Short mmCIF file of C-alpha atoms (C1' of nucleotides) in Angstrom, two decimals:
data_model
loop_
_atom_site.label_atom_id
_atom_site.label_comp_id
_atom_site.label_asym_id
_atom_site.label_seq_id
_atom_site.Cartn_x
_atom_site.Cartn_y
_atom_site.Cartn_z
CA MET A 23 5.66 -59.01 -15.33
CA GLU A 24 9.36 -57.24 -16.15
CA ARG A 25 10.51 -55.57 -13.24
CA GLU A 26 11.45 -51.80 -14.02
CA GLU A 27 14.80 -50.73 -13.63
CA LEU A 28 16.23 -49.04 -10.68
CA GLY A 29 17.22 -46.08 -12.64
CA ALA A 30 14.40 -45.13 -14.17
CA LEU A 31 12.36 -45.36 -10.76
CA PHE A 32 14.92 -43.81 -8.78
CA GLY A 33 15.39 -40.59 -11.06
CA ARG A 34 11.42 -40.06 -11.42
CA ILE A 35 10.93 -40.57 -7.60
CA VAL A 36 14.23 -37.55 -7.17
CA ARG A 37 12.28 -35.47 -9.90
CA ARG A 38 9.03 -35.89 -7.63
CA LEU A 39 10.75 -35.01 -4.54
CA ILE A 40 12.39 -32.29 -5.70
CA ALA A 41 9.00 -30.64 -7.28
CA ALA A 42 7.72 -31.40 -4.20
CA GLU A 43 10.64 -29.76 -1.88
CA GLY A 44 11.26 -26.38 -4.12
CA PRO A 45 8.17 -24.69 -3.16
CA VAL A 46 8.48 -25.33 0.62
CA LEU A 47 12.48 -24.27 0.57
CA ASP A 48 11.35 -21.15 -1.23
CA GLU A 49 9.23 -20.15 1.54
CA HIS A 50 12.00 -19.99 3.86
CA GLY A 51 14.02 -18.52 1.06
CA LEU A 52 16.28 -21.29 0.80
CA SER A 53 18.14 -23.23 -2.13
CA MET A 54 18.31 -26.96 -2.21
CA TRP A 55 21.98 -27.11 -1.20
CA GLY A 56 21.46 -24.48 1.43
CA TYR A 57 19.23 -26.76 3.08
CA THR A 58 21.18 -29.48 2.74
CA VAL A 59 24.19 -27.50 4.23
CA LEU A 60 22.20 -26.38 6.94
CA SER A 61 20.81 -29.84 7.72
CA ASP A 62 24.21 -31.24 7.95
CA LEU A 63 25.30 -28.84 10.35
CA ALA A 64 22.24 -29.00 12.34
CA HIS A 65 22.98 -33.14 12.76
CA ARG A 66 26.88 -33.20 13.38
CA PRO A 67 29.26 -31.59 15.43
CA ALA A 68 30.99 -28.35 13.90
CA GLY A 69 33.66 -29.47 11.22
CA THR A 70 35.97 -28.01 8.36
CA GLN A 71 34.70 -26.44 5.35
CA LEU A 72 36.57 -29.70 3.41
CA ALA A 73 34.72 -32.17 5.89
CA LEU A 74 31.03 -30.53 5.20
CA ALA A 75 31.77 -30.75 1.65
CA LYS A 76 32.46 -34.00 1.66
CA ALA A 77 29.53 -34.69 4.12
CA ILE A 78 27.00 -33.35 1.71
CA GLY A 79 29.09 -34.34 -1.55
CA TYR A 80 29.46 -31.37 -2.63
CA ASP A 81 32.85 -29.79 -4.40
CA LYS A 82 34.70 -27.95 -2.02
CA SER A 83 35.12 -24.80 -4.12
CA ARG A 84 31.54 -24.52 -5.02
CA LEU A 85 30.83 -24.73 -1.24
CA ILE A 86 32.69 -21.20 -1.28
CA PRO A 87 29.91 -18.83 -2.45
CA LEU A 88 27.00 -21.02 -1.13
CA LEU A 89 28.53 -20.66 2.15
CA ASP A 90 29.41 -16.95 1.65
CA GLN A 91 25.37 -16.51 0.82
CA LEU A 92 24.81 -18.23 4.01
CA GLU A 93 26.95 -15.93 6.70
CA ARG A 94 25.66 -12.64 4.79
CA ASP A 95 22.23 -14.26 5.60
CA GLY A 96 23.14 -14.41 9.08
CA LEU A 97 22.55 -18.51 9.29
CA ILE A 98 26.25 -19.27 9.64
CA VAL A 99 29.38 -18.48 10.95
CA ARG A 100 33.19 -19.42 9.26
CA GLU A 101 35.61 -19.05 12.58
CA PRO A 102 38.93 -20.03 12.22
CA ASP A 103 40.12 -23.45 13.42
CA PRO A 104 42.55 -23.30 16.64
CA ALA A 105 43.99 -26.49 16.14
CA ASP A 106 44.79 -25.98 12.21
CA ARG A 107 45.41 -22.29 10.88
CA ARG A 108 44.24 -23.20 7.37
CA ALA A 109 40.86 -24.23 8.34
CA HIS A 110 37.77 -23.02 9.17
CA THR A 111 35.13 -24.45 10.94
CA VAL A 112 31.38 -23.73 10.09
CA ARG A 113 28.59 -23.56 12.61
CA LEU A 114 25.04 -22.50 12.44
CA THR A 115 23.88 -19.48 14.48
CA GLU A 116 20.88 -19.09 16.19
CA ALA A 117 18.99 -17.97 13.28
CA GLY A 118 20.24 -20.75 11.18
CA GLN A 119 19.29 -23.10 13.58
CA ALA A 120 15.61 -21.63 14.05
CA LEU A 121 15.23 -21.70 10.23
CA GLN A 122 16.67 -24.94 10.05
CA ALA A 123 14.32 -26.31 12.17
CA ALA A 124 11.02 -24.77 10.48
CA ALA A 125 12.15 -25.75 7.12
CA GLN A 126 12.62 -29.19 8.57
CA ALA A 127 9.16 -29.57 9.97
CA ASP A 128 7.61 -28.52 6.63
CA ILE A 129 9.95 -30.82 4.55
CA ARG A 130 8.86 -33.82 7.10
CA ALA A 131 5.19 -32.97 6.37
CA MET A 132 5.92 -32.94 3.18
CA GLU A 133 7.50 -36.37 3.12
CA ASN A 134 4.38 -37.70 5.03
CA ASP A 135 2.22 -36.67 2.62
CA PHE A 136 4.75 -38.21 0.04
CA LEU A 137 4.74 -41.37 1.68
CA SER A 138 0.89 -41.52 2.90
CA ASN A 139 0.31 -44.80 0.49
CA PHE A 140 2.10 -47.11 3.00
CA SER A 141 1.39 -48.52 5.65
CA PRO A 142 3.99 -47.38 9.09
CA ALA A 143 5.67 -50.98 8.57
CA ASP A 144 5.90 -50.59 5.18
CA GLN A 145 7.71 -47.04 5.66
CA ARG A 146 9.74 -48.31 7.98
CA ALA A 147 11.20 -50.89 5.97
CA LEU A 148 11.41 -48.54 3.10
CA PHE A 149 13.37 -46.38 5.43
CA ARG A 150 15.71 -49.26 6.26
CA MET A 151 16.07 -50.14 2.82
CA LEU A 152 17.07 -46.67 1.65
CA SER A 153 19.43 -46.19 4.31
CA ASN A 154 21.07 -49.19 3.55
CA LEU A 155 21.92 -48.17 -0.25
CA ALA A 156 22.83 -44.99 0.73
CA HIS A 157 25.06 -45.48 3.13
CA GLU A 158 26.94 -48.71 1.76
CA ASP A 159 30.30 -47.94 0.28
CA MET B 14 16.36 -42.42 16.49
CA GLU B 15 15.26 -39.61 14.22
CA ARG B 16 15.05 -40.55 10.71
CA GLU B 17 16.82 -39.52 7.95
CA GLU B 18 15.23 -37.02 5.14
CA LEU B 19 13.99 -38.57 1.82
CA GLY B 20 15.63 -35.81 -0.54
CA ALA B 21 19.06 -36.82 1.31
CA LEU B 22 18.58 -40.62 1.14
CA PHE B 23 17.44 -40.64 -2.38
CA GLY B 24 20.18 -38.11 -3.70
CA ARG B 25 23.01 -40.38 -2.23
CA ILE B 26 20.90 -43.70 -3.80
CA VAL B 27 21.24 -41.79 -7.15
CA ARG B 28 24.86 -40.56 -6.97
CA ARG B 29 25.78 -44.31 -5.98
CA LEU B 30 23.74 -45.58 -8.93
CA ILE B 31 25.13 -43.36 -11.62
CA ALA B 32 28.52 -43.96 -10.28
CA ALA B 33 27.80 -47.61 -11.03
CA GLU B 34 25.90 -47.66 -14.38
CA GLY B 35 28.43 -45.61 -15.89
CA PRO B 36 30.95 -47.83 -16.44
CA VAL B 37 28.50 -50.25 -17.76
CA LEU B 38 27.01 -47.59 -20.45
CA ASP B 39 30.24 -46.89 -21.50
CA GLU B 40 31.30 -50.28 -22.37
CA HIS B 41 28.34 -50.25 -24.57
CA GLY B 42 29.45 -46.62 -26.09
CA LEU B 43 26.23 -45.44 -24.31
CA SER B 44 25.53 -42.24 -22.20
CA MET B 45 22.71 -42.21 -19.70
CA TRP B 46 20.06 -40.59 -21.79
CA GLY B 47 20.89 -42.60 -24.86
CA TYR B 48 20.39 -45.44 -22.91
CA THR B 49 17.14 -44.29 -21.34
CA VAL B 50 15.72 -43.43 -24.94
CA LEU B 51 16.65 -47.16 -26.00
CA SER B 52 15.32 -48.53 -23.27
CA ASP B 53 11.70 -46.58 -23.45
CA LEU B 54 11.46 -47.52 -27.32
CA ALA B 55 12.09 -51.08 -26.35
CA HIS B 56 9.17 -51.16 -24.33
CA ARG B 57 6.39 -49.08 -25.52
CA PRO B 58 4.96 -48.83 -29.63
CA ALA B 59 6.86 -46.40 -31.44
CA GLY B 60 5.64 -42.73 -30.83
CA THR B 61 7.00 -39.40 -32.03
CA GLN B 62 9.49 -37.40 -30.49
CA LEU B 63 7.40 -35.53 -28.41
CA ALA B 64 5.64 -38.25 -27.24
CA LEU B 65 9.05 -40.17 -26.30
CA ALA B 66 10.24 -36.65 -24.98
CA LYS B 67 7.45 -36.51 -22.46
CA ALA B 68 7.76 -40.36 -21.59
CA ILE B 69 11.17 -40.38 -20.64
CA GLY B 70 11.07 -36.67 -18.76
CA TYR B 71 13.50 -34.42 -21.35
CA ASP B 72 12.72 -31.94 -23.05
CA LYS B 73 11.90 -32.16 -26.77
CA SER B 74 14.94 -29.51 -27.82
CA ARG B 75 17.59 -31.55 -26.19
CA LEU B 76 16.16 -34.40 -27.55
CA ILE B 77 16.87 -33.45 -31.32
CA PRO B 78 20.82 -34.01 -30.77
CA LEU B 79 20.44 -36.91 -28.99
CA LEU B 80 18.35 -38.79 -31.75
CA ASP B 81 20.80 -37.33 -34.36
CA GLN B 82 23.51 -39.14 -32.69
CA LEU B 83 21.65 -42.28 -32.13
CA GLU B 84 20.83 -42.26 -35.87
CA ARG B 85 24.18 -41.60 -37.10
CA ASP B 86 25.02 -44.85 -34.86
CA GLY B 87 22.39 -46.88 -36.73
CA LEU B 88 20.24 -47.37 -33.30
CA ILE B 89 17.38 -45.66 -34.36
CA VAL B 90 15.30 -44.36 -37.30
CA ARG B 91 12.95 -41.39 -37.62
CA GLU B 92 10.13 -42.01 -40.26
CA PRO B 93 7.66 -39.60 -41.23
CA ASP B 94 4.17 -40.06 -39.23
CA PRO B 95 1.54 -40.84 -42.07
CA ALA B 96 -1.31 -39.69 -39.67
CA ASP B 97 0.49 -36.04 -39.32
CA ARG B 98 2.96 -34.53 -41.90
CA ARG B 99 4.73 -32.55 -39.17
CA ALA B 100 5.32 -35.37 -36.97
CA HIS B 101 8.26 -38.23 -36.82
CA THR B 102 8.01 -41.29 -35.07
CA VAL B 103 10.90 -42.86 -33.85
CA ARG B 104 11.92 -47.03 -33.55
CA LEU B 105 14.71 -48.70 -33.11
CA THR B 106 16.67 -50.76 -35.48
CA GLU B 107 17.71 -54.06 -35.16
CA ALA B 108 21.15 -53.25 -34.18
CA GLY B 109 19.38 -50.57 -31.47
CA GLN B 110 17.80 -53.75 -29.85
CA ALA B 111 20.41 -56.05 -29.94
CA LEU B 112 22.58 -53.22 -27.90
CA GLN B 113 19.50 -52.36 -25.79
CA ALA B 114 19.47 -56.05 -24.63
CA ALA B 115 22.97 -56.61 -24.33
CA ALA B 116 23.31 -53.31 -22.05
CA GLN B 117 20.30 -53.91 -20.62
CA ALA B 118 21.24 -57.83 -19.11
CA ASP B 119 24.24 -55.82 -17.86
CA ILE B 120 22.67 -52.99 -16.00
CA ARG B 121 20.30 -55.65 -14.34
CA ALA B 122 23.54 -57.72 -13.12
CA MET B 123 24.67 -54.47 -11.81
CA GLU B 124 21.01 -53.48 -9.60
CA ASN B 125 21.11 -57.40 -8.57
CA ASP B 126 24.43 -56.68 -7.02
CA PHE B 127 23.27 -53.24 -5.81
CA LEU B 128 20.48 -55.06 -3.88
CA SER B 129 22.29 -57.80 -2.74
CA ASN B 130 21.65 -57.15 0.67
CA PHE B 131 18.01 -57.78 0.82
CA SER B 132 16.25 -60.72 0.54
CA PRO B 133 13.70 -61.65 -2.28
CA ALA B 134 11.04 -60.63 -0.40
CA ASP B 135 12.55 -57.40 0.28
CA GLN B 136 13.34 -56.87 -2.75
CA ARG B 137 9.87 -57.18 -4.00
CA ALA B 138 8.68 -54.84 -1.26
CA LEU B 139 11.28 -52.29 -2.46
CA PHE B 140 9.84 -52.26 -6.20
CA ARG B 141 6.78 -52.24 -5.23
CA MET B 142 6.96 -49.18 -3.13
CA LEU B 143 9.41 -47.28 -5.53
CA SER B 144 6.92 -48.04 -8.60
CA ASN B 145 4.48 -46.33 -6.39
CA LEU B 146 5.96 -43.67 -5.71
CA ALA B 147 7.44 -43.08 -9.27
CA HIS B 148 3.92 -43.32 -10.79
CA GLU B 149 1.78 -41.69 -8.63
CA ASP B 150 0.15 -38.65 -10.70
"C1'" DT C 27 55.57 -32.01 0.10
"C1'" DA C 28 50.80 -31.86 0.84
"C1'" DT C 29 46.78 -29.74 2.31
"C1'" DT C 30 42.68 -25.51 3.39
"C1'" DG C 31 40.21 -22.25 1.60
"C1'" DT C 32 40.03 -19.81 -2.44
"C1'" DT C 33 39.80 -18.13 -7.28
"C1'" DA C 34 38.92 -18.45 -12.04
"C1'" DT C 35 37.73 -21.26 -16.01
"C1'" DA C 36 35.69 -24.39 -19.04
"C1'" DC C 37 32.79 -27.87 -19.82
"C1'" DT C 38 28.03 -29.77 -19.52
"C1'" DC C 39 23.82 -29.61 -18.36
"C1'" DT C 40 18.98 -27.30 -18.89
"C1'" DA C 41 15.44 -23.87 -19.80
"C1'" DT C 42 13.58 -20.63 -23.12
"C1'" DA C 43 12.21 -18.36 -27.27
"C1'" DA C 44 11.84 -18.27 -31.73
"C1'" DC C 45 11.50 -20.21 -36.44
"C1'" DT C 46 9.50 -23.78 -40.34
"C1'" DA C 47 6.05 -26.30 -41.99
"C1'" DT C 48 1.79 -28.44 -41.17
"C1'" DA C 49 -2.55 -28.89 -38.59
"C1'" DT D 22 -4.33 -20.12 -33.41
"C1'" DA D 23 -1.80 -24.41 -32.08
"C1'" DT D 24 1.52 -27.77 -32.54
"C1'" DA D 25 5.62 -30.67 -33.66
"C1'" DG D 26 10.17 -30.86 -35.15
"C1'" DT D 27 14.26 -28.12 -35.01
"C1'" DT D 28 17.71 -24.31 -34.12
"C1'" DA D 29 19.83 -21.05 -31.03
"C1'" DT D 30 21.21 -18.83 -26.93
"C1'" DA D 31 21.63 -18.12 -22.06
"C1'" DG D 32 21.37 -19.09 -17.84
"C1'" DA D 33 22.42 -22.69 -14.34
"C1'" DG D 34 25.18 -26.41 -12.37
"C1'" DT D 35 29.37 -28.70 -12.44
"C1'" DA D 36 34.55 -30.20 -12.57
"C1'" DT D 37 39.37 -28.93 -12.76
"C1'" DA D 38 43.37 -26.43 -12.19
"C1'" DA D 39 45.88 -23.18 -9.86
"C1'" DC D 40 47.39 -19.98 -5.95
"C1'" DA D 41 48.39 -18.25 -1.18
"C1'" DA D 42 48.61 -19.72 3.54
"C1'" DT D 43 49.80 -23.13 6.79
"C1'" DA D 44 51.06 -27.83 7.78
#
DNA sequence: TATTGTTATACTCTATAACTATA
DNA sequence: TATAGTTATAGAGTATAACAATA
């Protein structure tokens, strides 16, 4: 039996994932990229906007209106970087942390359901391989 | 150790895959969706445009200019469906079959390199799980 | 001279509605 | 009345260049 193509497989899976995540994020009033920003900020030390853009794979110019909105919503704050007056550091507010935690819990539940066909061992193997593929340069 | 999120992992992997496929398809003068069409036509019996659109997850209206171009390039032909005069069936020409086979071979080589960190058993397990996630209802 | 955040702009991708000819 | 293919158009997503402030 001929194996399927990776591109087709991953494309279908990503479409299913996006479809499953949409309603969950909607409940929290977050866009996919908005949630990506909050999650990154929750998991790594506060950095500059440029560092954030690179970390999540988003263009620095597209990041501006996204951060504007998150800041208006009281979820993040931009602060001048004392070490470099050109730069702003971005960090979560308490409300941002709370919203990120709540959304993450719902996303996690969705993921568990998404993977429910696989044994715990299979799930561990899957995460190991996906992580390898995602982070290899 | 906290596991990463599926969305972030798959997003990164798809971006890596697209970046790796781009140059390969460019060499054959194909766009990603053009290649997707040729591959689908190579693997399933000739159907209507609507069936093709659904099979590859592409809107029927966006499919039109894509098929126009592939037809101009002599890779596919549209033929009237004898059973329904509203419908057109789409099939590969010989040139289309040849180009699809050549592109697929190069894509396959790229994929093998992409997965070269994993043992054959791991690769089989990965394909089994990806296929399950891609095709589940 | 190079870099950070920003703005503006152009380009691509995608979704939607409407039209025709058939059913 | 509904469907297949088509067309047109509007909106979202994305890439790029340029600018001011700072390094």
